[in-house]
Amino acid sequence: MRRLLTAALLLCLGIHAAHAATPLKGWVLENNEYPNHQGLIHFFQVLQQKTNNKYSGQVLWRQDLGNQKEVLPKFKKGELDLAIISNAGLAEAVPEMEVMSLPFLFRDQNHMMQVLDGEIGDSLRKSLEAKGFTVLAWYNGGSRSFYARGKAPQYASEFEGKRIRVANRESMINMVKGLGAQPSTLAYDKVQAALDANELDMAENDIVSYLISNHYKEAPNYIFSHHNVLPEAIVVSTQRWKALDAADREAFQAAAKESATHMRRLRAEKEAAAKTALEKQGVKFYELKNPLNFVSRMKTTYAPVVANEASTALMFRIVTQSPSKAAP
């Protein structure tokens, strides 16, 4: 009798093990207050539904595993199954991706998503897959715009002579120089005081950070320049992708597509809420006029990136793409 009970117990355990969910690990840089983190959570939730709980997911972030530079080797080794990778990380594998970070390349975030969800994005996916990055979907990493203490410059010529704080990156510094302005790489925590003391005329950031930092109190004019629009991708490791059958691959792709829609909607809602809050504080909003004039001033900034025919062709395809209503 004892042997029969033991055999029955082992059989039950065996059946349970056969149906145990396969654990997956995913990484994103930011914490769970950010839309891309929520997007990855949503991916795992949808994947569980589509595969009848065949997979479970754990979302890790910078505090768990470090920054993107530290995480990429782990991802390539298959120690991570999925990750949200910024354009900087993707460009290390496929140099043409650097084009996506050129200032004033995209009219706005919708333009970027329109490009990535179309033929250009499909072509970039193929190039990335050949280098070990299987892109399941494109995420919207947001955009950066200028804000000013005094009158908001809208024409390219009106930026000349302005003292503008930017991140300490060569492309951003060259962008400001291309506009005939004076770049400053002052530490971010000193920007508000510098604006207040009239040591800076302008700075730049995404609209949510503009609100949270309180920079609007010293610089109440926000110009939607979208000079730096930030693509991201949800990617699956080569090791995990090869281990999936056709049905699971389809489920992964469908879950990623739904997660991209989810995170884009969250970002749009977060930015709209920030704009509403800023309007209540008296902030005025402006648009650039004659945007192509800004692009024409970026020759020096663009030159190192579009040094080959493929990158040049990609840049012109993006800049000349006709506007259309983008997916959410």
Short mmCIF file of C-alpha atoms in Angstrom, two decimals:
data_model
loop_
_atom_site.label_atom_id
_atom_site.label_comp_id
_atom_site.label_asym_id
_atom_site.label_seq_id
_atom_site.Cartn_x
_atom_site.Cartn_y
_atom_site.Cartn_z
CA MET A 1 0.00 0.00 0.00
CA ARG A 2 2.83 2.38 0.93
CA ARG A 3 4.50 1.72 -2.45
CA LEU A 4 1.25 2.45 -4.26
CA LEU A 5 0.85 5.72 -2.38
CA THR A 6 4.43 6.67 -3.11
CA ALA A 7 4.00 5.88 -6.79
CA ALA A 8 0.79 7.91 -6.89
CA LEU A 9 2.52 10.84 -5.20
CA LEU A 10 5.45 10.75 -7.62
CA LEU A 11 3.04 10.58 -10.53
CA CYS A 12 1.21 13.63 -9.24
CA LEU A 13 4.47 15.50 -8.74
CA GLY A 14 5.58 14.53 -12.22
CA ILE A 15 2.39 15.86 -13.75
CA HIS A 16 2.73 19.10 -11.77
CA ALA A 17 6.35 19.55 -12.85
CA ALA A 18 5.40 19.04 -16.46
CA HIS A 19 2.96 21.91 -16.21
CA ALA A 20 5.11 24.23 -14.09
CA ALA A 21 5.54 27.67 -15.65
CA THR A 22 8.88 28.38 -17.31
CA PRO A 23 10.36 31.39 -15.51
CA LEU A 24 11.54 34.32 -17.63
CA LYS A 25 13.64 37.29 -16.59
CA GLY A 26 13.24 40.72 -18.13
CA TRP A 27 15.18 43.94 -17.51
CA VAL A 28 14.34 47.63 -17.90
CA LEU A 29 16.43 50.59 -16.76
CA GLU A 30 13.78 52.57 -14.89
CA ASN A 31 11.59 51.72 -11.92
CA ASN A 32 7.89 50.85 -12.00
CA GLU A 33 6.76 54.47 -12.16
CA TYR A 34 7.88 54.61 -15.80
CA PRO A 35 5.77 53.55 -18.83
CA ASN A 36 8.43 51.24 -20.23
CA HIS A 37 8.63 49.32 -16.93
CA GLN A 38 4.84 49.01 -16.94
CA GLY A 39 5.03 47.88 -20.55
CA LEU A 40 7.31 44.97 -19.63
CA ILE A 41 4.99 43.97 -16.76
CA HIS A 42 2.10 44.04 -19.22
CA PHE A 43 4.06 41.86 -21.65
CA PHE A 44 4.43 39.09 -19.07
CA GLN A 45 0.77 39.33 -18.07
CA VAL A 46 -0.42 39.01 -21.65
CA LEU A 47 2.06 36.22 -22.38
CA GLN A 48 0.71 34.21 -19.45
CA GLN A 49 -2.81 34.58 -20.80
CA LYS A 50 -1.86 33.65 -24.36
CA THR A 51 0.13 30.57 -23.33
CA ASN A 52 -2.20 29.31 -20.59
CA ASN A 53 0.37 30.12 -17.88
CA LYS A 54 3.17 28.27 -19.66
CA TYR A 55 5.52 31.15 -18.79
CA SER A 56 5.97 33.40 -15.75
CA GLY A 57 7.91 36.64 -15.72
CA GLN A 58 10.11 38.61 -13.36
CA VAL A 59 10.86 42.28 -14.09
CA LEU A 60 14.25 43.51 -12.94
CA TRP A 61 15.64 47.03 -13.21
CA ARG A 62 18.77 49.13 -12.68
CA GLN A 63 18.75 48.64 -8.91
CA ASP A 64 18.75 44.86 -9.40
CA LEU A 65 21.27 44.36 -12.20
CA GLY A 66 22.91 47.68 -12.99
CA ASN A 67 22.71 50.00 -15.98
CA GLN A 68 22.35 49.07 -19.64
CA LYS A 69 26.09 48.82 -20.24
CA GLU A 70 26.35 46.29 -17.41
CA VAL A 71 23.27 44.36 -18.48
CA LEU A 72 24.01 43.93 -22.21
CA PRO A 73 26.72 41.23 -21.71
CA LYS A 74 24.31 39.25 -19.51
CA PHE A 75 21.60 39.54 -22.15
CA LYS A 76 23.92 38.36 -24.92
CA LYS A 77 24.91 35.34 -22.83
CA GLY A 78 21.25 34.42 -22.33
CA GLU A 79 21.25 35.15 -18.61
CA LEU A 80 18.29 37.47 -19.32
CA ASP A 81 15.42 36.46 -21.57
CA LEU A 82 14.10 39.90 -22.44
CA ALA A 83 15.15 43.52 -22.10
CA ILE A 84 14.06 47.03 -22.99
CA ILE A 85 17.09 48.42 -24.82
CA SER A 86 17.60 52.08 -25.71
CA ASN A 87 18.78 53.24 -29.09
CA ALA A 88 22.31 53.75 -27.75
CA GLY A 89 22.58 50.04 -26.94
CA LEU A 90 21.14 48.98 -30.29
CA ALA A 91 23.50 51.31 -32.17
CA GLU A 92 26.49 49.49 -30.71
CA ALA A 93 25.40 46.45 -32.74
CA VAL A 94 24.02 48.21 -35.82
CA PRO A 95 25.67 51.62 -36.45
CA GLU A 96 22.80 52.75 -38.71
CA MET A 97 20.68 52.95 -35.55
CA GLU A 98 22.69 56.03 -34.57
CA VAL A 99 20.69 57.90 -37.21
CA MET A 100 17.63 57.53 -34.96
CA SER A 101 19.29 59.75 -32.33
CA LEU A 102 20.09 62.67 -34.64
CA PRO A 103 18.60 65.97 -33.38
CA PHE A 104 15.52 67.28 -35.19
CA LEU A 105 15.29 64.06 -37.22
CA PHE A 106 11.69 63.35 -36.14
CA ARG A 107 8.89 65.87 -36.16
CA ASP A 108 7.52 64.39 -32.93
CA GLN A 109 6.96 61.08 -31.15
CA ASN A 110 4.16 60.06 -33.53
CA HIS A 111 6.52 60.50 -36.48
CA MET A 112 9.08 58.22 -34.81
CA MET A 113 6.53 55.49 -34.11
CA GLN A 114 5.16 55.78 -37.65
CA VAL A 115 8.69 55.19 -38.97
CA LEU A 116 9.44 52.28 -36.64
CA ASP A 117 6.09 50.56 -37.20
CA GLY A 118 6.59 50.69 -40.98
CA GLU A 119 9.04 49.43 -43.59
CA ILE A 120 11.99 51.27 -42.06
CA GLY A 121 11.41 49.62 -38.70
CA ASP A 122 11.10 46.19 -40.37
CA SER A 123 14.42 46.71 -42.13
CA LEU A 124 16.11 47.73 -38.88
CA ARG A 125 14.67 44.65 -37.16
CA LYS A 126 16.37 42.39 -39.70
CA SER A 127 19.70 44.12 -39.23
CA LEU A 128 19.42 43.88 -35.45
CA GLU A 129 18.39 40.22 -35.51
CA ALA A 130 21.55 39.40 -37.44
CA LYS A 131 23.51 40.92 -34.53
CA GLY A 132 21.71 39.03 -31.76
CA PHE A 133 18.83 41.43 -30.99
CA THR A 134 15.44 40.00 -31.91
CA VAL A 135 13.09 42.99 -31.72
CA LEU A 136 9.59 41.99 -30.67
CA ALA A 137 8.18 45.54 -30.69
CA TRP A 138 9.21 49.18 -30.59
CA TYR A 139 8.67 51.31 -27.49
CA ASN A 140 8.36 55.08 -27.26
CA GLY A 141 11.09 56.46 -25.03
CA GLY A 142 9.68 60.00 -25.13
CA SER A 143 11.17 63.22 -26.44
CA ARG A 144 13.09 66.23 -25.21
CA SER A 145 12.20 69.86 -25.93
CA PHE A 146 13.52 73.31 -25.04
CA TYR A 147 12.24 75.72 -22.42
CA ALA A 148 13.12 79.38 -21.97
CA ARG A 149 13.23 82.11 -19.31
CA GLY A 150 12.14 84.88 -21.66
CA LYS A 151 10.52 85.02 -25.07
CA ALA A 152 10.28 81.55 -26.61
CA PRO A 153 12.42 81.20 -29.75
CA GLN A 154 10.51 79.48 -32.55
CA TYR A 155 12.64 80.16 -35.63
CA ALA A 156 16.14 78.68 -35.92
CA SER A 157 17.69 82.15 -36.13
CA GLU A 158 16.13 83.11 -32.79
CA PHE A 159 18.30 80.55 -30.97
CA GLU A 160 21.49 82.40 -31.89
CA GLY A 161 23.44 83.60 -28.86
CA LYS A 162 21.22 81.82 -26.33
CA ARG A 163 22.91 80.12 -23.40
CA ILE A 164 21.40 76.63 -23.39
CA ARG A 165 22.01 73.85 -20.90
CA VAL A 166 22.17 70.35 -22.44
CA ALA A 167 23.35 66.93 -21.33
CA ASN A 168 27.09 66.42 -21.60
CA ARG A 169 26.96 64.51 -24.89
CA GLU A 170 28.84 65.49 -28.02
CA SER A 171 25.76 65.32 -30.25
CA MET A 172 23.80 67.64 -27.93
CA ILE A 173 26.66 70.12 -27.63
CA ASN A 174 27.11 70.18 -31.41
CA MET A 175 23.36 70.63 -31.85
CA VAL A 176 23.43 73.84 -29.79
CA LYS A 177 26.51 75.09 -31.61
CA GLY A 178 24.79 74.39 -34.92
CA LEU A 179 21.98 76.73 -33.85
CA GLY A 180 24.53 79.45 -33.15
CA ALA A 181 23.85 79.20 -29.42
CA GLN A 182 26.20 78.69 -26.46
CA PRO A 183 26.09 75.19 -24.95
CA SER A 184 26.39 74.65 -21.22
CA THR A 185 26.81 71.26 -19.55
CA LEU A 186 26.10 72.53 -16.06
CA ALA A 187 25.18 69.81 -13.55
CA TYR A 188 21.44 69.15 -13.65
CA ASP A 189 20.91 69.95 -9.98
CA LYS A 190 22.31 73.45 -10.55
CA VAL A 191 20.17 74.34 -13.56
CA GLN A 192 17.26 75.86 -11.64
CA ALA A 193 19.51 78.26 -9.73
CA ALA A 194 21.34 79.21 -12.93
CA LEU A 195 18.04 79.99 -14.67
CA ASP A 196 16.96 82.07 -11.69
CA ALA A 197 20.26 84.00 -11.68
CA ASN A 198 20.04 84.66 -15.43
CA GLU A 199 23.18 82.61 -16.03
CA LEU A 200 21.23 80.48 -18.51
CA ASP A 201 18.61 81.48 -21.06
CA MET A 202 17.28 78.01 -21.77
CA ALA A 203 17.49 74.32 -20.96
CA GLU A 204 15.85 71.18 -22.34
CA ASN A 205 14.20 68.00 -21.12
CA ASP A 206 11.05 65.92 -21.46
CA ILE A 207 7.86 67.58 -20.28
CA VAL A 208 7.39 65.33 -17.22
CA SER A 209 10.91 66.08 -15.94
CA TYR A 210 10.32 69.77 -16.66
CA LEU A 211 7.35 69.64 -14.30
CA ILE A 212 8.98 67.51 -11.58
CA SER A 213 12.18 69.61 -11.54
CA ASN A 214 10.18 72.85 -11.06
CA HIS A 215 12.23 74.46 -13.83
CA TYR A 216 8.98 75.92 -15.15
CA LYS A 217 9.06 78.42 -12.28
CA GLU A 218 12.15 80.10 -13.74
CA ALA A 219 11.56 79.19 -17.40
CA PRO A 220 7.79 79.30 -18.04
CA ASN A 221 7.93 78.97 -21.84
CA TYR A 222 8.08 75.43 -23.25
CA ILE A 223 8.85 74.94 -26.95
CA PHE A 224 7.83 71.58 -28.43
CA SER A 225 11.00 71.14 -30.46
CA HIS A 226 11.16 67.36 -30.06
CA HIS A 227 14.82 67.75 -30.97
CA ASN A 228 15.67 64.42 -29.38
CA VAL A 229 13.08 61.65 -29.79
CA LEU A 230 14.04 58.40 -28.11
CA PRO A 231 13.27 54.95 -29.57
CA GLU A 232 13.51 51.81 -27.46
CA ALA A 233 12.91 48.15 -28.27
CA ILE A 234 11.68 45.14 -26.35
CA VAL A 235 14.10 42.41 -27.40
CA VAL A 236 14.34 38.70 -26.68
CA SER A 237 17.64 36.88 -26.30
CA THR A 238 18.86 34.65 -29.12
CA GLN A 239 19.00 31.70 -26.75
CA ARG A 240 15.40 32.05 -25.64
CA TRP A 241 14.12 32.75 -29.14
CA LYS A 242 15.74 29.63 -30.56
CA ALA A 243 14.17 27.52 -27.82
CA LEU A 244 10.62 28.63 -28.71
CA ASP A 245 8.34 26.70 -31.04
CA ALA A 246 6.26 28.49 -33.68
CA ALA A 247 3.21 28.87 -31.44
CA ASP A 248 5.22 30.39 -28.60
CA ARG A 249 7.01 32.77 -30.93
CA GLU A 250 3.66 33.99 -32.14
CA ALA A 251 2.53 34.47 -28.54
CA PHE A 252 5.69 36.41 -27.65
CA GLN A 253 5.22 38.72 -30.65
CA ALA A 254 1.54 39.29 -29.91
CA ALA A 255 2.23 40.01 -26.23
CA ALA A 256 4.99 42.45 -27.16
CA LYS A 257 2.74 44.27 -29.60
CA GLU A 258 0.06 44.66 -26.93
CA SER A 259 2.65 45.81 -24.40
CA ALA A 260 3.94 48.46 -26.83
CA THR A 261 0.43 49.81 -27.32
CA HIS A 262 -0.07 49.80 -23.55
CA MET A 263 3.14 51.66 -22.73
CA ARG A 264 2.63 54.22 -25.51
CA ARG A 265 -0.79 55.00 -24.11
CA LEU A 266 0.61 55.33 -20.58
CA ARG A 267 3.31 57.73 -21.80
CA ALA A 268 0.77 59.84 -23.69
CA GLU A 269 -1.46 60.03 -20.60
CA LYS A 270 1.46 60.92 -18.34
CA GLU A 271 2.63 63.68 -20.68
CA ALA A 272 -0.89 65.06 -21.15
CA ALA A 273 -1.33 65.21 -17.37
CA ALA A 274 1.98 67.06 -17.04
CA LYS A 275 0.94 69.59 -19.70
CA THR A 276 -2.36 70.21 -17.94
CA ALA A 277 -0.61 70.74 -14.60
CA LEU A 278 1.88 73.14 -16.20
CA GLU A 279 -0.87 75.14 -17.90
CA LYS A 280 -2.47 75.64 -14.50
CA GLN A 281 0.85 77.10 -13.34
CA GLY A 282 0.84 79.59 -16.20
CA VAL A 283 3.30 77.88 -18.54
CA LYS A 284 2.94 78.83 -22.21
CA PHE A 285 3.53 76.31 -24.99
CA TYR A 286 4.95 76.91 -28.45
CA GLU A 287 5.87 75.02 -31.62
CA LEU A 288 8.91 75.40 -33.87
CA LYS A 289 8.39 77.25 -37.15
CA ASN A 290 10.06 76.10 -40.38
CA PRO A 291 11.48 72.88 -38.81
CA LEU A 292 13.58 72.05 -41.89
CA ASN A 293 15.67 75.14 -41.18
CA PHE A 294 16.76 73.47 -37.95
CA VAL A 295 17.77 70.33 -39.85
CA SER A 296 19.80 72.39 -42.34
CA ARG A 297 21.87 73.78 -39.45
CA MET A 298 22.82 70.30 -38.22
CA LYS A 299 25.40 69.50 -40.92
CA THR A 300 28.33 69.26 -38.50
CA THR A 301 26.27 67.24 -35.99
CA TYR A 302 25.01 64.82 -38.63
CA ALA A 303 28.32 64.35 -40.47
CA PRO A 304 29.94 61.66 -38.25
CA VAL A 305 26.75 59.57 -38.23
CA VAL A 306 25.83 59.76 -41.91
CA ALA A 307 29.34 59.04 -43.13
CA ASN A 308 28.19 56.04 -45.18
CA GLU A 309 25.61 55.62 -47.91
CA ALA A 310 23.24 53.43 -45.88
CA SER A 311 22.99 55.93 -43.01
CA THR A 312 22.52 58.85 -45.38
CA ALA A 313 19.73 57.05 -47.22
CA LEU A 314 18.03 56.17 -43.93
CA MET A 315 18.16 59.77 -42.73
CA PHE A 316 16.56 61.12 -45.93
CA ARG A 317 13.84 58.46 -45.84
CA ILE A 318 12.91 59.50 -42.31
CA VAL A 319 13.04 63.26 -42.84
CA THR A 320 10.97 63.14 -46.03
CA GLN A 321 8.34 60.67 -44.83
CA SER A 322 4.89 62.17 -45.12
CA PRO A 323 2.92 62.71 -41.90
CA SER A 324 0.10 60.31 -41.12
CA LYS A 325 -1.91 59.36 -38.09
CA ALA A 326 0.27 57.07 -35.98
CA ALA A 327 -0.90 54.08 -34.02
CA PRO A 328 -1.39 54.70 -30.29
#
